[in-house]
PDB file of C-alpha atoms and ligand atoms in Angstrom:
ATOM      1  CA  MET A  16      -5.374  -5.661 -18.460  1.00 89.00           C
ATOM      2  CA  LEU A  17      -3.878  -2.527 -16.926  1.00 95.00           C
ATOM      3  CA  ALA A  18      -7.304  -0.858 -16.890  1.00 96.00           C
ATOM      4  CA  ILE A  19      -8.770  -3.782 -14.943  1.00 97.00           C
ATOM      5  CA  LEU A  20      -5.916  -3.808 -12.433  1.00 97.00           C
ATOM      6  CA  ILE A  21      -6.196  -0.059 -11.894  1.00 97.00           C
ATOM      7  CA  PHE A  22      -9.953  -0.377 -11.493  1.00 98.00           C
ATOM      8  CA  PHE A  23      -9.661  -3.270  -9.047  1.00 97.00           C
ATOM      9  CA  PHE A  24      -7.042  -1.686  -6.806  1.00 96.00           C
ATOM     10  CA  SER A  25      -8.656   1.769  -6.883  1.00 97.00           C
ATOM     11  CA  HIS A  26     -11.978   0.227  -5.905  1.00 98.00           C
ATOM     12  CA  TRP A  27     -10.318  -1.844  -3.164  1.00 96.00           C
ATOM     13  CA  PHE A  28      -8.359   0.992  -1.575  1.00 96.00           C
ATOM     14  CA  LEU A  29     -10.921   3.789  -1.984  1.00 97.00           C
ATOM     15  CA  SER A  30     -13.667   1.613  -0.587  1.00 98.00           C
ATOM     16  CA  LEU A  31     -11.431   0.523   2.271  1.00 97.00           C
ATOM     17  CA  PHE A  32     -10.291   4.036   3.056  1.00 97.00           C
ATOM     18  CA  PHE A  33     -13.824   5.415   3.382  1.00 98.00           C
ATOM     19  CA  HIS A  34     -14.865   2.304   5.279  1.00 98.00           C
ATOM     20  CA  SER A  35     -12.112   2.933   7.791  1.00 98.00           C
ATOM     21  CA  PHE A  36     -12.077   6.736   7.755  1.00 98.00           C
ATOM     22  CA  PHE A  37     -15.804   7.490   7.656  1.00 98.00           C
ATOM     23  CA  LEU A  38     -17.783   4.417   8.728  1.00 98.00           C
ATOM     24  CA  HIS A  39     -15.395   3.167  11.363  1.00 98.00           C
ATOM     25  CA  ARG A  40     -13.486   6.144  12.706  1.00 98.00           C
ATOM     26  CA  PHE A  41     -16.261   8.737  12.361  1.00 98.00           C
ATOM     27  CA  ALA A  42     -19.702   7.074  12.311  1.00 97.00           C
ATOM     28  CA  SER A  43     -18.819   4.497  14.962  1.00 97.00           C
ATOM     29  CA  HIS A  44     -16.180   6.180  17.120  1.00 97.00           C
ATOM     30  CA  LYS A  45     -16.215   9.919  16.349  1.00 96.00           C
ATOM     31  CA  MET A  46     -12.436  10.215  16.416  1.00 97.00           C
ATOM     32  CA  TYR A  47     -12.566  13.605  14.700  1.00 98.00           C
ATOM     33  CA  THR A  48     -14.924  16.473  14.099  1.00 97.00           C
ATOM     34  CA  THR A  49     -15.591  18.095  10.750  1.00 98.00           C
ATOM     35  CA  SER A  50     -17.989  20.632   9.220  1.00 98.00           C
ATOM     36  CA  LYS A  51     -21.481  19.530   8.125  1.00 97.00           C
ATOM     37  CA  ASN A  52     -20.462  20.112   4.490  1.00 98.00           C
ATOM     38  CA  TRP A  53     -17.377  17.913   4.719  1.00 98.00           C
ATOM     39  CA  GLU A  54     -19.421  15.275   6.500  1.00 98.00           C
ATOM     40  CA  LYS A  55     -21.776  15.277   3.510  1.00 98.00           C
ATOM     41  CA  VAL A  56     -18.833  15.018   1.100  1.00 98.00           C
ATOM     42  CA  PHE A  57     -17.477  11.999   3.012  1.00 98.00           C
ATOM     43  CA  TYR A  58     -20.961  10.468   3.150  1.00 98.00           C
ATOM     44  CA  VAL A  59     -21.573  10.747  -0.608  1.00 98.00           C
ATOM     45  CA  THR A  60     -18.064   9.531  -1.384  1.00 98.00           C
ATOM     46  CA  THR A  61     -18.501   6.504   0.877  1.00 98.00           C
ATOM     47  CA  TRP A  62     -21.692   5.652  -0.992  1.00 98.00           C
ATOM     48  CA  LEU A  63     -20.042   6.148  -4.405  1.00 98.00           C
ATOM     49  CA  VAL A  64     -16.953   4.064  -3.678  1.00 98.00           C
ATOM     50  CA  GLN A  65     -18.874   1.261  -1.981  1.00 98.00           C
ATOM     51  CA  GLY A  66     -21.563   1.379  -4.676  1.00 98.00           C
ATOM     52  CA  SER A  67     -23.352  -1.943  -4.928  1.00 98.00           C
ATOM     53  CA  SER A  68     -22.296  -2.922  -1.399  1.00 96.00           C
ATOM     54  CA  PHE A  69     -22.930   0.421   0.339  1.00 97.00           C
ATOM     55  CA  LEU A  70     -22.990  -0.002   4.112  1.00 96.00           C
ATOM     56  CA  VAL A  71     -25.536   2.416   5.571  1.00 96.00           C
ATOM     57  CA  PRO A  72     -23.534   4.433   8.147  1.00 97.00           C
ATOM     58  CA  ARG A  73     -26.040   4.392  11.032  1.00 95.00           C
ATOM     59  CA  ALA A  74     -26.491   0.599  10.798  1.00 94.00           C
ATOM     60  CA  TYR A  75     -22.735   0.136  10.512  1.00 95.00           C
ATOM     61  CA  GLY A  76     -22.085   2.449  13.474  1.00 96.00           C
ATOM     62  CA  VAL A  77     -24.542   0.689  15.762  1.00 95.00           C
ATOM     63  CA  MET A  78     -23.327  -2.763  14.826  1.00 94.00           C
ATOM     64  CA  HIS A  79     -19.721  -1.771  15.294  1.00 96.00           C
ATOM     65  CA  ARG A  80     -20.405  -0.286  18.732  1.00 96.00           C
ATOM     66  CA  MET A  81     -21.995  -3.630  19.647  1.00 95.00           C
ATOM     67  CA  HIS A  82     -18.874  -5.376  18.428  1.00 95.00           C
ATOM     68  CA  HIS A  83     -16.754  -3.391  20.899  1.00 96.00           C
ATOM     69  CA  VAL A  84     -19.022  -3.889  23.894  1.00 95.00           C
ATOM     70  CA  TYR A  85     -19.579  -7.602  23.229  1.00 95.00           C
ATOM     71  CA  SER A  86     -16.220  -8.404  21.602  1.00 95.00           C
ATOM     72  CA  ASP A  87     -15.877 -12.174  21.052  1.00 95.00           C
ATOM     73  CA  THR A  88     -18.893 -13.069  23.153  1.00 94.00           C
ATOM     74  CA  GLU A  89     -22.118 -14.569  21.850  1.00 92.00           C
ATOM     75  CA  LYS A  90     -23.676 -11.123  21.493  1.00 92.00           C
ATOM     76  CA  ASP A  91     -20.848  -9.908  19.211  1.00 92.00           C
ATOM     77  CA  PRO A  92     -22.462  -9.468  15.749  1.00 91.00           C
ATOM     78  CA  HIS A  93     -19.418 -10.958  14.024  1.00 89.00           C
ATOM     79  CA  SER A  94     -16.962 -12.864  16.169  1.00 92.00           C
ATOM     80  CA  PRO A  95     -15.120 -15.601  14.230  1.00 93.00           C
ATOM     81  CA  HIS A  96     -15.273 -17.746  17.367  1.00 93.00           C
ATOM     82  CA  PHE A  97     -19.008 -18.398  17.078  1.00 93.00           C
ATOM     83  CA  PHE A  98     -19.240 -19.338  13.383  1.00 92.00           C
ATOM     84  CA  LYS A  99     -17.789 -22.249  11.482  1.00 89.00           C
ATOM     85  CA  ASP A 100     -16.701 -20.119   8.519  1.00 91.00           C
ATOM     86  CA  VAL A 101     -16.586 -16.575   7.173  1.00 91.00           C
ATOM     87  CA  TYR A 102     -19.688 -17.123   5.074  1.00 90.00           C
ATOM     88  CA  HIS A 103     -21.894 -17.924   8.105  1.00 93.00           C
ATOM     89  CA  MET A 104     -20.440 -15.018  10.012  1.00 92.00           C
ATOM     90  CA  MET A 105     -21.248 -12.635   7.131  1.00 91.00           C
ATOM     91  CA  GLN A 106     -24.767 -14.004   6.820  1.00 91.00           C
ATOM     92  CA  HIS A 107     -25.426 -13.397  10.499  1.00 90.00           C
ATOM     93  CA  THR A 108     -24.047  -9.851  10.213  1.00 90.00           C
ATOM     94  CA  ILE A 109     -26.248  -9.109   7.193  1.00 90.00           C
ATOM     95  CA  ILE A 110     -29.379 -10.271   9.066  1.00 91.00           C
ATOM     96  CA  ILE A 111     -28.632  -7.870  11.953  1.00 91.00           C
ATOM     97  CA  PHE A 112     -27.814  -5.062   9.486  1.00 91.00           C
ATOM     98  CA  ARG A 113     -31.141  -5.527   7.652  1.00 90.00           C
ATOM     99  CA  GLY A 114     -33.051  -5.791  10.936  1.00 91.00           C
ATOM    100  CA  PHE A 115     -31.801  -2.331  11.937  1.00 90.00           C
ATOM    101  CA  LEU A 116     -32.649  -0.799   8.582  1.00 89.00           C
ATOM    102  CA  THR A 117     -36.163  -2.218   8.338  1.00 88.00           C
ATOM    103  CA  GLY A 118     -36.824  -1.411  11.990  1.00 86.00           C
ATOM    104  CA  LYS A 119     -37.725  -5.051  12.702  1.00 87.00           C
ATOM    105  CA  ASN A 120     -34.884  -5.497  15.130  1.00 87.00           C
ATOM    106  CA  LEU A 121     -33.968  -2.194  16.753  1.00 87.00           C
ATOM    107  CA  PRO A 122     -30.665  -1.842  18.591  1.00 88.00           C
ATOM    108  CA  ASP A 123     -30.336  -1.369  22.328  1.00 89.00           C
ATOM    109  CA  ALA A 124     -30.589   2.331  23.289  1.00 90.00           C
ATOM    110  CA  GLN A 125     -26.973   2.456  24.532  1.00 92.00           C
ATOM    111  CA  PHE A 126     -25.725   2.029  20.941  1.00 93.00           C
ATOM    112  CA  THR A 127     -27.623   4.999  19.513  1.00 92.00           C
ATOM    113  CA  LYS A 128     -26.827   7.407  22.356  1.00 93.00           C
ATOM    114  CA  GLU A 129     -23.749   8.897  20.680  1.00 94.00           C
ATOM    115  CA  TYR A 130     -23.929  10.783  17.384  1.00 95.00           C
ATOM    116  CA  LEU A 131     -24.710   8.706  14.288  1.00 96.00           C
ATOM    117  CA  PRO A 132     -24.578  10.277  10.818  1.00 97.00           C
ATOM    118  CA  VAL A 133     -27.940   9.896   9.057  1.00 96.00           C
ATOM    119  CA  TRP A 134     -28.923  11.059   5.590  1.00 97.00           C
ATOM    120  CA  ASP A 135     -32.326   9.527   5.013  1.00 96.00           C
ATOM    121  CA  LYS A 136     -32.692  10.227   1.301  1.00 97.00           C
ATOM    122  CA  LEU A 137     -29.242   8.991   0.387  1.00 98.00           C
ATOM    123  CA  ASP A 138     -29.567   5.979   2.700  1.00 97.00           C
ATOM    124  CA  ARG A 139     -32.825   4.949   1.030  1.00 96.00           C
ATOM    125  CA  PHE A 140     -31.506   5.577  -2.474  1.00 98.00           C
ATOM    126  CA  GLY A 141     -28.147   3.887  -1.864  1.00 97.00           C
ATOM    127  CA  HIS A 142     -29.737   0.877  -0.170  1.00 96.00           C
ATOM    128  CA  HIS A 143     -32.351   0.453  -2.919  1.00 97.00           C
ATOM    129  CA  ILE A 144     -31.977  -2.762  -4.882  1.00 97.00           C
ATOM    130  CA  LEU A 145     -32.101  -0.946  -8.248  1.00 98.00           C
ATOM    131  CA  THR A 146     -29.280   1.380  -7.214  1.00 98.00           C
ATOM    132  CA  ARG A 147     -27.193  -1.572  -6.048  1.00 98.00           C
ATOM    133  CA  LEU A 148     -27.898  -3.464  -9.279  1.00 98.00           C
ATOM    134  CA  SER A 149     -26.987  -0.428 -11.397  1.00 98.00           C
ATOM    135  CA  PHE A 150     -23.566  -0.263  -9.754  1.00 98.00           C
ATOM    136  CA  GLY A 151     -23.161  -4.003 -10.367  1.00 98.00           C
ATOM    137  CA  ALA A 152     -24.100  -3.513 -14.027  1.00 98.00           C
ATOM    138  CA  ALA A 153     -21.559  -0.688 -14.337  1.00 98.00           C
ATOM    139  CA  TYR A 154     -18.732  -2.862 -12.919  1.00 98.00           C
ATOM    140  CA  THR A 155     -19.715  -5.675 -15.300  1.00 98.00           C
ATOM    141  CA  ALA A 156     -19.793  -3.309 -18.286  1.00 98.00           C
ATOM    142  CA  PHE A 157     -16.288  -2.115 -17.405  1.00 98.00           C
ATOM    143  CA  TYR A 158     -15.048  -5.717 -17.376  1.00 98.00           C
ATOM    144  CA  ILE A 159     -16.817  -6.568 -20.646  1.00 97.00           C
ATOM    145  CA  TYR A 160     -15.081  -3.641 -22.254  1.00 97.00           C
ATOM    146  CA  PHE A 161     -11.593  -3.968 -20.750  1.00 97.00           C
ATOM    147  CA  ALA A 162     -11.034  -7.569 -19.577  1.00 96.00           C
ATOM    148  CA  PRO A 163      -8.621  -9.444 -21.890  1.00 94.00           C
ATOM    149  CA  ASN A 164     -10.383 -12.759 -21.216  1.00 95.00           C
ATOM    150  CA  ALA A 165     -13.202 -14.337 -19.228  1.00 94.00           C
ATOM    151  CA  TRP A 166     -10.958 -15.366 -16.272  1.00 96.00           C
ATOM    152  CA  TRP A 167     -10.900 -11.778 -15.102  1.00 97.00           C
ATOM    153  CA  PHE A 168     -14.641 -11.945 -14.517  1.00 97.00           C
ATOM    154  CA  LEU A 169     -13.842 -14.007 -11.423  1.00 97.00           C
ATOM    155  CA  LEU A 170     -12.907 -10.733  -9.748  1.00 97.00           C
ATOM    156  CA  LEU A 171     -16.391  -9.287 -10.261  1.00 98.00           C
ATOM    157  CA  PRO A 172     -17.968 -10.791  -7.087  1.00 97.00           C
ATOM    158  CA  ILE A 173     -15.341  -8.930  -5.050  1.00 97.00           C
ATOM    159  CA  HIS A 174     -16.498  -5.654  -6.631  1.00 98.00           C
ATOM    160  CA  PHE A 175     -20.162  -6.517  -5.967  1.00 98.00           C
ATOM    161  CA  MET A 176     -19.537  -7.265  -2.283  1.00 97.00           C
ATOM    162  CA  MET A 177     -16.548  -5.010  -1.590  1.00 97.00           C
ATOM    163  CA  GLY A 178     -17.785  -3.442   1.693  1.00 96.00           C
ATOM    164  CA  PRO A 179     -18.908  -6.661   3.431  1.00 94.00           C
ATOM    165  CA  ILE A 180     -15.855  -8.571   2.154  1.00 94.00           C
ATOM    166  CA  GLN A 181     -13.449  -6.030   3.632  1.00 95.00           C
ATOM    167  CA  GLY A 182     -15.460  -6.036   6.858  1.00 94.00           C
ATOM    168  CA  ALA A 183     -15.350  -9.827   6.973  1.00 92.00           C
ATOM    169  CA  VAL A 184     -11.574  -9.972   6.390  1.00 92.00           C
ATOM    170  CA  VAL A 185     -11.038  -7.532   9.255  1.00 94.00           C
ATOM    171  CA  ASN A 186     -13.488  -9.228  11.618  1.00 92.00           C
ATOM    172  CA  TRP A 187     -12.358 -12.754  10.867  1.00 93.00           C
ATOM    173  CA  CYS A 188      -8.588 -12.328  10.604  1.00 93.00           C
ATOM    174  CA  GLY A 189      -8.417  -9.458  13.104  1.00 94.00           C
ATOM    175  CA  HIS A 190      -9.864 -11.634  15.856  1.00 95.00           C
ATOM    176  CA  LYS A 191      -8.115 -14.858  14.933  1.00 93.00           C
ATOM    177  CA  TYR A 192      -4.626 -14.513  13.468  1.00 94.00           C
ATOM    178  CA  GLY A 193      -1.596 -12.550  14.609  1.00 94.00           C
ATOM    179  CA  TYR A 194      -0.038 -11.267  17.801  1.00 95.00           C
ATOM    180  CA  SER A 195      -1.267  -9.242  20.763  1.00 95.00           C
ATOM    181  CA  ASN A 196       0.272  -6.171  22.364  1.00 95.00           C
ATOM    182  CA  PHE A 197      -2.440  -5.903  25.023  1.00 96.00           C
ATOM    183  CA  ASP A 198      -4.672  -8.187  27.018  1.00 95.00           C
ATOM    184  CA  ASN A 199      -8.172  -6.950  26.191  1.00 94.00           C
ATOM    185  CA  GLY A 200      -9.992  -9.985  27.523  1.00 94.00           C
ATOM    186  CA  ASP A 201     -11.044 -10.973  23.992  1.00 95.00           C
ATOM    187  CA  HIS A 202      -9.399 -12.562  20.928  1.00 95.00           C
ATOM    188  CA  SER A 203      -8.457  -9.364  19.098  1.00 96.00           C
ATOM    189  CA  LYS A 204      -5.141  -9.621  17.227  1.00 95.00           C
ATOM    190  CA  ASN A 205      -2.732  -7.517  15.179  1.00 95.00           C
ATOM    191  CA  SER A 206      -1.976  -9.185  11.864  1.00 89.00           C
ATOM    192  CA  SER A 207       1.101  -7.341  10.627  1.00 75.00           C
ATOM    193  CA  PRO A 208       2.309  -7.128   7.865  1.00 75.00           C
ATOM    194  CA  TRP A 209      -1.169  -7.591   6.335  1.00 74.00           C
ATOM    195  CA  GLY A 210      -2.377  -4.738   8.499  1.00 73.00           C
ATOM    196  CA  ILE A 211      -0.686  -2.428   6.047  1.00 75.00           C
ATOM    197  CA  LEU A 212      -2.729  -3.721   3.090  1.00 81.00           C
ATOM    198  CA  LEU A 213      -5.897  -3.270   5.137  1.00 92.00           C
ATOM    199  CA  MET A 214      -4.980   0.353   5.911  1.00 94.00           C
ATOM    200  CA  GLY A 215      -4.583  -0.087   9.650  1.00 94.00           C
ATOM    201  CA  GLU A 216      -7.817  -2.000  10.198  1.00 95.00           C
ATOM    202  CA  LEU A 217      -6.046  -5.234  11.054  1.00 95.00           C
ATOM    203  CA  PHE A 218      -4.521  -3.772  14.207  1.00 95.00           C
ATOM    204  CA  GLN A 219      -7.612  -4.957  16.052  1.00 96.00           C
ATOM    205  CA  ASN A 220      -5.771  -5.742  19.264  1.00 96.00           C
ATOM    206  CA  ASN A 221      -4.419  -2.182  19.494  1.00 96.00           C
ATOM    207  CA  HIS A 222      -7.764  -0.728  18.492  1.00 96.00           C
ATOM    208  CA  HIS A 223      -9.763  -2.676  21.069  1.00 97.00           C
ATOM    209  CA  TYR A 224      -7.259  -1.573  23.687  1.00 96.00           C
ATOM    210  CA  ALA A 225      -7.786   2.134  22.915  1.00 95.00           C
ATOM    211  CA  LYS A 226     -10.992   2.361  20.882  1.00 94.00           C
ATOM    212  CA  ASP A 227     -11.056   6.178  20.752  1.00 94.00           C
ATOM    213  CA  ASP A 228      -7.469   6.586  19.601  1.00 96.00           C
ATOM    214  CA  ALA A 229      -7.387   7.436  15.871  1.00 97.00           C
ATOM    215  CA  ASN A 230      -3.927   5.890  15.529  1.00 96.00           C
ATOM    216  CA  PHE A 231      -4.208   2.080  15.437  1.00 95.00           C
ATOM    217  CA  ALA A 232      -0.434   1.602  15.314  1.00 93.00           C
ATOM    218  CA  LYS A 233       1.229   1.305  18.698  1.00 93.00           C
ATOM    219  CA  LYS A 234       4.716  -0.136  18.064  1.00 93.00           C
ATOM    220  CA  TRP A 235       7.525   1.283  15.972  1.00 91.00           C
ATOM    221  CA  PHE A 236       7.092  -1.416  13.297  1.00 90.00           C
ATOM    222  CA  GLU A 237       3.337  -0.899  12.920  1.00 92.00           C
ATOM    223  CA  PHE A 238       1.977   1.577  10.396  1.00 92.00           C
ATOM    224  CA  ASP A 239      -1.611   2.801  10.116  1.00 94.00           C
ATOM    225  CA  LEU A 240      -2.057   4.233   6.621  1.00 94.00           C
ATOM    226  CA  THR A 241      -5.560   5.593   7.264  1.00 97.00           C
ATOM    227  CA  TYR A 242      -4.304   7.538  10.278  1.00 97.00           C
ATOM    228  CA  PHE A 243      -1.433   8.886   8.202  1.00 96.00           C
ATOM    229  CA  VAL A 244      -3.939  10.320   5.672  1.00 97.00           C
ATOM    230  CA  MET A 245      -6.080  11.629   8.528  1.00 98.00           C
ATOM    231  CA  ARG A 246      -3.141  13.575   9.900  1.00 98.00           C
ATOM    232  CA  GLY A 247      -2.808  15.200   6.482  1.00 98.00           C
ATOM    233  CA  LEU A 248      -6.523  16.114   6.485  1.00 98.00           C
ATOM    234  CA  ASN A 249      -6.093  17.453  10.007  1.00 98.00           C
ATOM    235  CA  ALA A 250      -3.107  19.555   8.959  1.00 98.00           C
ATOM    236  CA  VAL A 251      -5.110  21.227   6.156  1.00 98.00           C
ATOM    237  CA  LYS A 252      -8.020  21.697   8.605  1.00 97.00           C
ATOM    238  CA  ILE A 253     -10.564  19.524   6.766  1.00 98.00           C
ATOM    239  CA  ILE A 254     -10.983  17.465   9.924  1.00 98.00           C
ATOM    240  CA  GLN A 255     -10.020  18.075  13.558  1.00 98.00           C
ATOM    241  CA  LEU A 256      -8.637  15.013  15.271  1.00 97.00           C
ATOM    242  CA  ILE A 257      -9.859  14.691  18.852  1.00 95.00           C
ATOM    243  CA  PRO A 258      -6.924  14.104  21.235  1.00 90.00           C
ATOM    244  CA  VAL A 259      -7.524  10.877  23.136  1.00 85.00           C
ATOM    245  CA  ALA A 260      -6.821  12.413  26.552  1.00 71.00           C
ATOM    246  CA  SER A 261      -9.701  14.863  26.178  1.00 53.00           C
ATOM    247  CA  GLN A 262     -12.230  12.138  25.414  1.00 47.00           C
ATOM    248  CA  LYS A 263     -14.583  10.633  27.953  1.00 44.00           C
TER     249      LYS A 263
HETATM  250 ZN1   ZN B  20     -12.687  -5.974  16.503  1.00 50.00          ZN
HETATM  251 ZN1   ZN B  21     -13.821   0.055  16.248  1.00 50.00          ZN
END
């Protein structure tokens, strides 16, 4: 049982960290700079920890930039206020995501103007159905070997869909439940104390207020775990945080 719990929580938090640190704060918002080599390390690690549900960074970045510009309007790719449940919201998001990747539905030029990390070979390999299925098979094998009984297999769908599930929790809850510090003209909310379990991502109200600020916590009782780790990486010079004042 311990092996399963360790596996589940490691997968949850590692996947979430790279989702927040690389896909959100780098690919979408460029809150820090880093060397090309470190960028590659973060890219590969994001793919490895997301595995079967790898979110291709350029598609994620574009979609997330749309989310900021169109927050909680009809053009927002995933506002909870235009769908009857999380499932329909996720489905809609997946259709847009696939449209970008296949080139059938290209994004507006304004969303690709800023830097987007692209690694064609890895994107194609990671997005390939056989690669995704192999990760799924590996998670299942781990459960077959370590799960004390069949009930634990109920956790497997979360492993299969880790990236989109974490995205959906943030997009749904972060624009629906909680309190606001700022009036952003949308429905973005801060859902403390759950924000802590989501590594800062649930401080959507703060983040929409200052989208280029790497620190999503704004009040003394708010804590952004991802930013805390980023400050450590900044201190050892792996990344260079961009001060908000110097941004456009
Ligand atoms: Zn948001
Ligand atoms: Zn954002």
